[in-house]
PDB file of C-alpha atoms in Angstrom:
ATOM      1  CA  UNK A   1      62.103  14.384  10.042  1.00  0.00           C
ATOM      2  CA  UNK A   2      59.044  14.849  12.292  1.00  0.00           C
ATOM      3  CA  UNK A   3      56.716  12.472  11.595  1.00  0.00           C
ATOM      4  CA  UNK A   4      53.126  14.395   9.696  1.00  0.00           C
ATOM      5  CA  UNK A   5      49.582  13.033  11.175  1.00  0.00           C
ATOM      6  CA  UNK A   6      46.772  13.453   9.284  1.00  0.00           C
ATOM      7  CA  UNK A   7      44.270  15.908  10.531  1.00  0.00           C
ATOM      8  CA  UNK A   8      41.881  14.197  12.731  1.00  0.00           C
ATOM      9  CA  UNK A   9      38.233  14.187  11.480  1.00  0.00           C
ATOM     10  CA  UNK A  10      35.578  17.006  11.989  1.00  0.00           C
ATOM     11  CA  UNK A  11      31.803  16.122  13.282  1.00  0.00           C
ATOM     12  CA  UNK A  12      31.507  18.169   9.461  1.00  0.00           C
ATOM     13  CA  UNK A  13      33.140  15.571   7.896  1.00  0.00           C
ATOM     14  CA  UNK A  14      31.252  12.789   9.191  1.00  0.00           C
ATOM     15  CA  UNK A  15      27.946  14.271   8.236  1.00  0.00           C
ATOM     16  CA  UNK A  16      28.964  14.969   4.855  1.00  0.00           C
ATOM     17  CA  UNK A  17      30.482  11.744   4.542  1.00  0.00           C
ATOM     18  CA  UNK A  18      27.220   9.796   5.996  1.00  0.00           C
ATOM     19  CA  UNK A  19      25.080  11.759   3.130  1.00  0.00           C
ATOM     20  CA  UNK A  20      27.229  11.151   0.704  1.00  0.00           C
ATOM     21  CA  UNK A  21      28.134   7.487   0.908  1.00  0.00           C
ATOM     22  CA  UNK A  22      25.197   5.839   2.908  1.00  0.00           C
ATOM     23  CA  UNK A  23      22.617   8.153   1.191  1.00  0.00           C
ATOM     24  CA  UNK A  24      24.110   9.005  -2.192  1.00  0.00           C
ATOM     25  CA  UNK A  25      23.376  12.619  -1.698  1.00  0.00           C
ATOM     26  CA  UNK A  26      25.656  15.418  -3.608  1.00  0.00           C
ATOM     27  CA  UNK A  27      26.967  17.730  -0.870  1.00  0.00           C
ATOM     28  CA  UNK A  28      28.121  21.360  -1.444  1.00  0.00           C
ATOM     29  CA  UNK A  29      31.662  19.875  -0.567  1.00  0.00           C
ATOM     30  CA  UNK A  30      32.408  22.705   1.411  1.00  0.00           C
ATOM     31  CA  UNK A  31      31.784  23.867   5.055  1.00  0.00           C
ATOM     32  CA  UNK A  32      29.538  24.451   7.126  1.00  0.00           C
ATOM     33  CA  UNK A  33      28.066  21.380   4.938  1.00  0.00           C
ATOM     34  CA  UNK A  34      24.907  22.007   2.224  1.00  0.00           C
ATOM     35  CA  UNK A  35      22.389  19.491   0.582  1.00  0.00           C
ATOM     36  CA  UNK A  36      22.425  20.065  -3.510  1.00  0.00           C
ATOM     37  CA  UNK A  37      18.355  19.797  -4.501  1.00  0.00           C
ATOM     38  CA  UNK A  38      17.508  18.923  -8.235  1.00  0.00           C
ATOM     39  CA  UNK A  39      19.778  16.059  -8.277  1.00  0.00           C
ATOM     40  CA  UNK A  40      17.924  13.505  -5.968  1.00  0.00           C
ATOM     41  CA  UNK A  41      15.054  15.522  -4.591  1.00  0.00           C
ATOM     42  CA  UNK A  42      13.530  19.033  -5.164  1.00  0.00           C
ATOM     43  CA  UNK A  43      11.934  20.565  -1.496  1.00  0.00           C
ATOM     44  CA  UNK A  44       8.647  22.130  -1.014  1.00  0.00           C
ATOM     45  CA  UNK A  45       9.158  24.927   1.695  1.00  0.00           C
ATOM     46  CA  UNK A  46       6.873  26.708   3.918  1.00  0.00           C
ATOM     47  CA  UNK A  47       6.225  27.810   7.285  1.00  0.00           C
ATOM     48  CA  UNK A  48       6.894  25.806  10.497  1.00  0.00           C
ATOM     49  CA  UNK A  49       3.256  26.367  11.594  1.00  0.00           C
ATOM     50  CA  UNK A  50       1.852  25.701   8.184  1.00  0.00           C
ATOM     51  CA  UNK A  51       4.227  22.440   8.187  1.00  0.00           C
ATOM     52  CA  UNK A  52       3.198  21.092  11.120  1.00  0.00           C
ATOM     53  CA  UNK A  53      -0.896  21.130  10.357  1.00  0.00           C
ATOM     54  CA  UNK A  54       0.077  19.266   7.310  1.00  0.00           C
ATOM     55  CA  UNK A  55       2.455  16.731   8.997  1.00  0.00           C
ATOM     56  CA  UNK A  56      -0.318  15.857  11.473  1.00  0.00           C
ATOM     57  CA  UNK A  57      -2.617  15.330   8.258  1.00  0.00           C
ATOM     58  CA  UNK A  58      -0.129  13.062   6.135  1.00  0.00           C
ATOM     59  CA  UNK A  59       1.538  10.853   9.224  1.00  0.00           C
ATOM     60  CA  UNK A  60       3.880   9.473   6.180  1.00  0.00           C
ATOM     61  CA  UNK A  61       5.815  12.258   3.809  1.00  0.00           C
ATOM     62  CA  UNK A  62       9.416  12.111   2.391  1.00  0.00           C
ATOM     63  CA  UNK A  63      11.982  13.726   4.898  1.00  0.00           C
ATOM     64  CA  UNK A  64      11.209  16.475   6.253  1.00  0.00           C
ATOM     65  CA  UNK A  65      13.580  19.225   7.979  1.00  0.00           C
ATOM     66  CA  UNK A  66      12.835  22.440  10.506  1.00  0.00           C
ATOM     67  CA  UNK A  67      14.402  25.774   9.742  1.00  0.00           C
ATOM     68  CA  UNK A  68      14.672  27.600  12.437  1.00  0.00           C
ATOM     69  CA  UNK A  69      14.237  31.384  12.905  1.00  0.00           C
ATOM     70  CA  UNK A  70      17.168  33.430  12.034  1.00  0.00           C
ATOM     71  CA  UNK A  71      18.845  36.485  12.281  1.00  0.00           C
ATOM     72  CA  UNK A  72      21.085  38.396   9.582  1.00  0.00           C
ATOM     73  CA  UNK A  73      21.571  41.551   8.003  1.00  0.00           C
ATOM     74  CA  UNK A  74      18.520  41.064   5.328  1.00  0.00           C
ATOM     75  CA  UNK A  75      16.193  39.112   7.097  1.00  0.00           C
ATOM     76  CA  UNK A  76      16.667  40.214  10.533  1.00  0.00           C
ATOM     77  CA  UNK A  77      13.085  37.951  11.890  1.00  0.00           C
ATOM     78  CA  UNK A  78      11.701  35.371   9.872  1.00  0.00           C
ATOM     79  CA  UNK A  79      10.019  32.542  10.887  1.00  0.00           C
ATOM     80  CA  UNK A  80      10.837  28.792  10.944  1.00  0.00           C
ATOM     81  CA  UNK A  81      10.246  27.050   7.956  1.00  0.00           C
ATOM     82  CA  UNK A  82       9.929  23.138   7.064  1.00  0.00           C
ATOM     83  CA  UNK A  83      11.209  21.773   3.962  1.00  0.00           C
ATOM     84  CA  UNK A  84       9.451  18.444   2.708  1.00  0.00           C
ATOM     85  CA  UNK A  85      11.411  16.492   0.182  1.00  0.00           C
ATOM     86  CA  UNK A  86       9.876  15.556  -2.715  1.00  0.00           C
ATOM     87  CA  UNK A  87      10.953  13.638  -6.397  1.00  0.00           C
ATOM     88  CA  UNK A  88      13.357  16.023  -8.600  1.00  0.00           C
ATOM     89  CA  UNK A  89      11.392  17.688 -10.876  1.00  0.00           C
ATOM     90  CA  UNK A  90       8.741  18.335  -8.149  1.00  0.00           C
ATOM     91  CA  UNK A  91       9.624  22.029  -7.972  1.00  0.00           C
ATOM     92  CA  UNK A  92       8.880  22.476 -11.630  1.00  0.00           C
ATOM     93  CA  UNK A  93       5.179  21.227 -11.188  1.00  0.00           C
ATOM     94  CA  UNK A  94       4.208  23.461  -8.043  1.00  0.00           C
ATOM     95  CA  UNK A  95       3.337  26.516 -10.720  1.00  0.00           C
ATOM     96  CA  UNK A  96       0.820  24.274 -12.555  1.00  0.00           C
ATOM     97  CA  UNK A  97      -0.090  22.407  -9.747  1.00  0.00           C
ATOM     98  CA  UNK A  98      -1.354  25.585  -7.602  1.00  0.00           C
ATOM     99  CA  UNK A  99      -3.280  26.910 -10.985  1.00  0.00           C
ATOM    100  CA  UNK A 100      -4.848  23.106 -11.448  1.00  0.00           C
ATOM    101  CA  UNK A 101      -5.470  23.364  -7.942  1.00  0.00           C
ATOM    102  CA  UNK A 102      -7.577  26.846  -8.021  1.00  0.00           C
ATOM    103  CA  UNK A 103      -5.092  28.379  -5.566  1.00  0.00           C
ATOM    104  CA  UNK A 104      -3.461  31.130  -8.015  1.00  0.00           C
ATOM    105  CA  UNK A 105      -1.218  32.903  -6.071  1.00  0.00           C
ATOM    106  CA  UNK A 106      -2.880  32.719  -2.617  1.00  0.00           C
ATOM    107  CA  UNK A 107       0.073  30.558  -1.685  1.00  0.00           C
ATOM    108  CA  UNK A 108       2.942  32.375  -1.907  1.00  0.00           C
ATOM    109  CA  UNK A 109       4.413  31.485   1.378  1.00  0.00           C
ATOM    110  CA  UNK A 110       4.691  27.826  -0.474  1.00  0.00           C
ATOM    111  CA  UNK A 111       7.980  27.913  -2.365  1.00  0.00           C
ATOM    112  CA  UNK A 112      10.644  25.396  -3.688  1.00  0.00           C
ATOM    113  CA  UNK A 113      14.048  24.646  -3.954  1.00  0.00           C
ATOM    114  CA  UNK A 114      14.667  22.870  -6.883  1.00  0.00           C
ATOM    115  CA  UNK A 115      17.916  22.664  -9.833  1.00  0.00           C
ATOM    116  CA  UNK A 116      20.814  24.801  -8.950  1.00  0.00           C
ATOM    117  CA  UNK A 117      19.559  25.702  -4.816  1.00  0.00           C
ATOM    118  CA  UNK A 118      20.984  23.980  -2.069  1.00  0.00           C
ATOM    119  CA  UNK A 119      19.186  23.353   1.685  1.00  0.00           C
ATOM    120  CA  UNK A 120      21.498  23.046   5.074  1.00  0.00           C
ATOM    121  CA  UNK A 121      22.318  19.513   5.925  1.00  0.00           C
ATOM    122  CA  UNK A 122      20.776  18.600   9.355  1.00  0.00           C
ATOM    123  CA  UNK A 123      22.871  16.219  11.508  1.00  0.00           C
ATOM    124  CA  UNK A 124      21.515  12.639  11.990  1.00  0.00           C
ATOM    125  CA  UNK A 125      19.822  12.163  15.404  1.00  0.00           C
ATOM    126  CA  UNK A 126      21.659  10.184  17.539  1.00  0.00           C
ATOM    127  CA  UNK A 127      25.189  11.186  16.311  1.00  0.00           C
ATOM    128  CA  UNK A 128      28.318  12.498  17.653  1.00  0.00           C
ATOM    129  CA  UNK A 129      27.622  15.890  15.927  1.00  0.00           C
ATOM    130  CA  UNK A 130      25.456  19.004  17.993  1.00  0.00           C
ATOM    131  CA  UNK A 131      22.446  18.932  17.113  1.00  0.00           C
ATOM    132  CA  UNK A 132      21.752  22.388  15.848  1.00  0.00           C
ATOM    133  CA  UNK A 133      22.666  20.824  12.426  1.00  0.00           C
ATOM    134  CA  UNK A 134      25.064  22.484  10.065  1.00  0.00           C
ATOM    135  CA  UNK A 135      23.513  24.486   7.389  1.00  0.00           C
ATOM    136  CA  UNK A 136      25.058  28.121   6.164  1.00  0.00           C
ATOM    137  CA  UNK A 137      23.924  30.418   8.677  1.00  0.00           C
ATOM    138  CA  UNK A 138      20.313  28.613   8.876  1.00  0.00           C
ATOM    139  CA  UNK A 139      20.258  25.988  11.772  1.00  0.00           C
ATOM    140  CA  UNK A 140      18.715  22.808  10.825  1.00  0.00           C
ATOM    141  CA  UNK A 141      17.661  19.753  12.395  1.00  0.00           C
ATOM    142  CA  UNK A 142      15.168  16.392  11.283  1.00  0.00           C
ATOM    143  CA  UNK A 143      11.880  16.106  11.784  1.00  0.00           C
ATOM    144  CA  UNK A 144      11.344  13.049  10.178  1.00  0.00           C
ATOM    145  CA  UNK A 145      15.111  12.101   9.166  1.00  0.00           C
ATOM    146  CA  UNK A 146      15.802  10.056   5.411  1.00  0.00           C
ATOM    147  CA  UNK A 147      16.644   6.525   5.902  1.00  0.00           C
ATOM    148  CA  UNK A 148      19.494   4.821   5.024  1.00  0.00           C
ATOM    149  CA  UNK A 149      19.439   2.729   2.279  1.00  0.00           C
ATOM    150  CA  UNK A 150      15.733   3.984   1.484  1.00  0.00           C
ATOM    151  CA  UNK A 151      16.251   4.917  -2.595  1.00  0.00           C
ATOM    152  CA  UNK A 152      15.154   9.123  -3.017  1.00  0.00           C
ATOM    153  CA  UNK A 153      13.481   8.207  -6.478  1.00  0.00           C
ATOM    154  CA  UNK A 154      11.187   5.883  -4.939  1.00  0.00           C
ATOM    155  CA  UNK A 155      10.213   6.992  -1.789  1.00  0.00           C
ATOM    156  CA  UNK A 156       9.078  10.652  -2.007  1.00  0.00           C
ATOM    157  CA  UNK A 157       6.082  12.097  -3.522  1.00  0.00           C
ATOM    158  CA  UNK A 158       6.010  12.576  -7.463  1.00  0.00           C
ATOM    159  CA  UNK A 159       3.645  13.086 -10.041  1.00  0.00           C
ATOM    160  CA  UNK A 160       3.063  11.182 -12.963  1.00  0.00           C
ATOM    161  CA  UNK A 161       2.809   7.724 -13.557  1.00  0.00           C
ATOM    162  CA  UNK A 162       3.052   5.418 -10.522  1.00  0.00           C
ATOM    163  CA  UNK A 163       1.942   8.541  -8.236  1.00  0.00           C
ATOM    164  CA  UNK A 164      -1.104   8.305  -6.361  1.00  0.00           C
ATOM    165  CA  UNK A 165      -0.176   5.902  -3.535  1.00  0.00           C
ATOM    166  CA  UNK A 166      -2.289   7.823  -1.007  1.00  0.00           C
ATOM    167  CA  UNK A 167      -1.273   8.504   2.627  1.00  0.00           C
ATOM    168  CA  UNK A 168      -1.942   4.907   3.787  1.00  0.00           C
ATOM    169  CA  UNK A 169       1.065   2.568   3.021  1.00  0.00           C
ATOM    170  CA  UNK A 170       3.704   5.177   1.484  1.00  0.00           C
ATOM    171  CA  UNK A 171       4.200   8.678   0.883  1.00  0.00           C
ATOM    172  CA  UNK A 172       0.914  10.822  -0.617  1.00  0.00           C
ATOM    173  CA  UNK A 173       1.568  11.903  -4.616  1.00  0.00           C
ATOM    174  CA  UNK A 174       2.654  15.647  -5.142  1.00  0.00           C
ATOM    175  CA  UNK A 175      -1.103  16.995  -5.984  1.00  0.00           C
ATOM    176  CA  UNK A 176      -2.292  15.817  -2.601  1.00  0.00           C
ATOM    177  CA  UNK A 177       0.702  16.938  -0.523  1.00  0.00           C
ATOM    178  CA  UNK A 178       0.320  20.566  -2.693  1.00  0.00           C
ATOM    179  CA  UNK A 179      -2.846  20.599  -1.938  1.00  0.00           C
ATOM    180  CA  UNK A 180      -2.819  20.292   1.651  1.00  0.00           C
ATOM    181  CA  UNK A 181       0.103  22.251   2.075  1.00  0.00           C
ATOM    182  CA  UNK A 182      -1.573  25.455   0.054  1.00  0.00           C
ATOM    183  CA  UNK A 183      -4.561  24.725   2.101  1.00  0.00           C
ATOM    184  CA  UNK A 184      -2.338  24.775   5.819  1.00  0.00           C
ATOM    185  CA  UNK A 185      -0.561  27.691   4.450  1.00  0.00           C
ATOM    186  CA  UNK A 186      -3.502  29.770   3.815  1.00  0.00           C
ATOM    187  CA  UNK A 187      -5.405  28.835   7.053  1.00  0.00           C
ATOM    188  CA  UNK A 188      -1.765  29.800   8.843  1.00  0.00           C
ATOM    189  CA  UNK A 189      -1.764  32.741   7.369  1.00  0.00           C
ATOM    190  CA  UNK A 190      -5.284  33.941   8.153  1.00  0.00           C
ATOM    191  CA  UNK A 191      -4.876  32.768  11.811  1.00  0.00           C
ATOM    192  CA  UNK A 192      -1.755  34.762  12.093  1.00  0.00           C
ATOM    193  CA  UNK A 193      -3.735  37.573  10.755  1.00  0.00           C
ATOM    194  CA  UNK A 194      -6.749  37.126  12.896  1.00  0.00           C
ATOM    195  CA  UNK A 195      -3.981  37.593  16.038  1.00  0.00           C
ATOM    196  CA  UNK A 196      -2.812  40.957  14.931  1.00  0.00           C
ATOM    197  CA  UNK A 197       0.784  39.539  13.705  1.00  0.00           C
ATOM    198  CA  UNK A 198       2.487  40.798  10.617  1.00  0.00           C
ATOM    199  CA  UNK A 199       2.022  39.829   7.281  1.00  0.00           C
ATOM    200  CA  UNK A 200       4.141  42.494   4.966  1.00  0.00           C
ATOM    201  CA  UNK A 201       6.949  40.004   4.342  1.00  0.00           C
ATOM    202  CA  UNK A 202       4.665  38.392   1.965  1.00  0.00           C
ATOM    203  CA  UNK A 203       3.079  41.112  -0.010  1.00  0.00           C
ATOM    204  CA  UNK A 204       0.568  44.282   0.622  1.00  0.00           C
ATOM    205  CA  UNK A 205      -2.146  41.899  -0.834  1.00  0.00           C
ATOM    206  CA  UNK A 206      -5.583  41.893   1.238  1.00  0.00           C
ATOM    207  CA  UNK A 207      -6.097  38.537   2.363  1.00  0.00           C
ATOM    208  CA  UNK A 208      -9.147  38.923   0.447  1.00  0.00           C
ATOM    209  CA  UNK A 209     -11.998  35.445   0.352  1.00  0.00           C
ATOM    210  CA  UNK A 210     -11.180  34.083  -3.085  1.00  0.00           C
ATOM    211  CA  UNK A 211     -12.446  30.793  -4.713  1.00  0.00           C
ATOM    212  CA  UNK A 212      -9.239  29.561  -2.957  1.00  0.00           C
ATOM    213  CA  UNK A 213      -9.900  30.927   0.481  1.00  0.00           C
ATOM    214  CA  UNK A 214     -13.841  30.060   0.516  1.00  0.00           C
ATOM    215  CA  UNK A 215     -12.817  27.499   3.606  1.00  0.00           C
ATOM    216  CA  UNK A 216     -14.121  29.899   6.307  1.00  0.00           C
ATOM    217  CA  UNK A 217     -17.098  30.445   4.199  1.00  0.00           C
ATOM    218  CA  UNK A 218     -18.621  26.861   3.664  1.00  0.00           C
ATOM    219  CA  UNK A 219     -17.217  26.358   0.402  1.00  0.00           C
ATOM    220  CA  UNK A 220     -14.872  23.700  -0.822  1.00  0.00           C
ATOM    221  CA  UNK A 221     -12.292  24.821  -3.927  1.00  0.00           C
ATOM    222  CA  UNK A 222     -10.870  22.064  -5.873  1.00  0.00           C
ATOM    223  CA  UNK A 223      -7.886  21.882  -3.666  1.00  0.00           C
ATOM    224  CA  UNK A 224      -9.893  20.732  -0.432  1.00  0.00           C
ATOM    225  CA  UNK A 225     -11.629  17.562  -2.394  1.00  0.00           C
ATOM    226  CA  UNK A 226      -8.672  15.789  -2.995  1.00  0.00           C
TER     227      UNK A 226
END
């Protein structure tokens, strides 16, 4: 009887595996390999250029990931998009946080992906697998990559009691990384505007100067104090 071998191991595999057991994150279980959100962390999404203004003005988040363009049948351009983890439960707030916040719907490029969505699941730098990451048809990749051993529940932002740390010695709470988020994502979007570039993909609304969008005329909303 020939003798059976067991199959040997995919890169796939050993991503899923390293989430699962060094991380204790719930993978899709299928592949290519997907992050489940609303179990350990919700994500706040928006776009890459957005992201990055906001990364330079928090130097410590949760993880974050970079989305990078992609092509398909219904979205044949998009841009790239970072997605910031945050606490589960963080998706939730955003509604009432952008209201608190004065921002109303001005930020509708800033979405979430919170109980029952999923996000691709970047491969580690360093590792054996290519580094385009492995994420439905979405590549993926870390910008600032989870640590291991680093508990979910206690090291992104939240809300809520015990929120608040600030930007100095851990991640900033929810409101402030909302806030400047809304804020990046607004200034992005005028700035893309101002160069001519297409705006359709997220509504026929005039960027029109709101309460919320009073930055270019001297005036600070609510959001910009924090």
């Amino acid at each position: 009887m020939a003798r059976v071998l067991p199959r040997p191991r995919t890169p796939l595999a050993s991503v899923r595996r390293r989430y699962e057991e060094e991380l204790g994150w719930p993978t899709t279980g299928t592949e290519p390999v997907e992050l489940l959100t609303g179990l350990r962390f919700d994500v706040l999404e928006m776009p890459a250029d957005a992201g990055s203004a906001v990364l330079r003005r928090l130097p410590r988040t949760g993880p974050v990931a970079l989305l990078r363009a992609r092509c398909g049948e219904k979205h044949p351009v998009d841009r790239p998009k970072l997605l910031m983890l945050i606490a589960a439960g963080g998706a939730e707030e955003l509604p009432g946080i952008l209201e608190w916040l004065e921002w109303g719907t001005l930020a509708a490029d800033l979405t979430t992906r919170g109980t029952g969505d999923r996000m691709p699941a970047p491969a580690f730098p360093g590792g054996t697998a290519p580094s385009y990451g492995f994420g439905s048809w979405e590549a993926a990749s870390w910008v600032r990559p989870p640590r291991p051993g680093c508990e979910a529940e206690n090291s992104l932002p939240t809300t809520g009691l015990g929120a608040g740390i600030g930007d100095v010695e851990g991640a900033p709470d929810l409101v402030r990384l909302v806030s400047a988020a809304a804020t990046e994502c607004h200034r992005a979007r005028l700035w893309r505007a101002r160069n001519a570039q297409s705006d359709r993909e997220y509504g026929d609304q005039p960027l029109a100067f709101s309460n919320a969008s009073r930055m270019s005329a001297g005036t600070r909303p609510r959001s910009l104090t924090l």
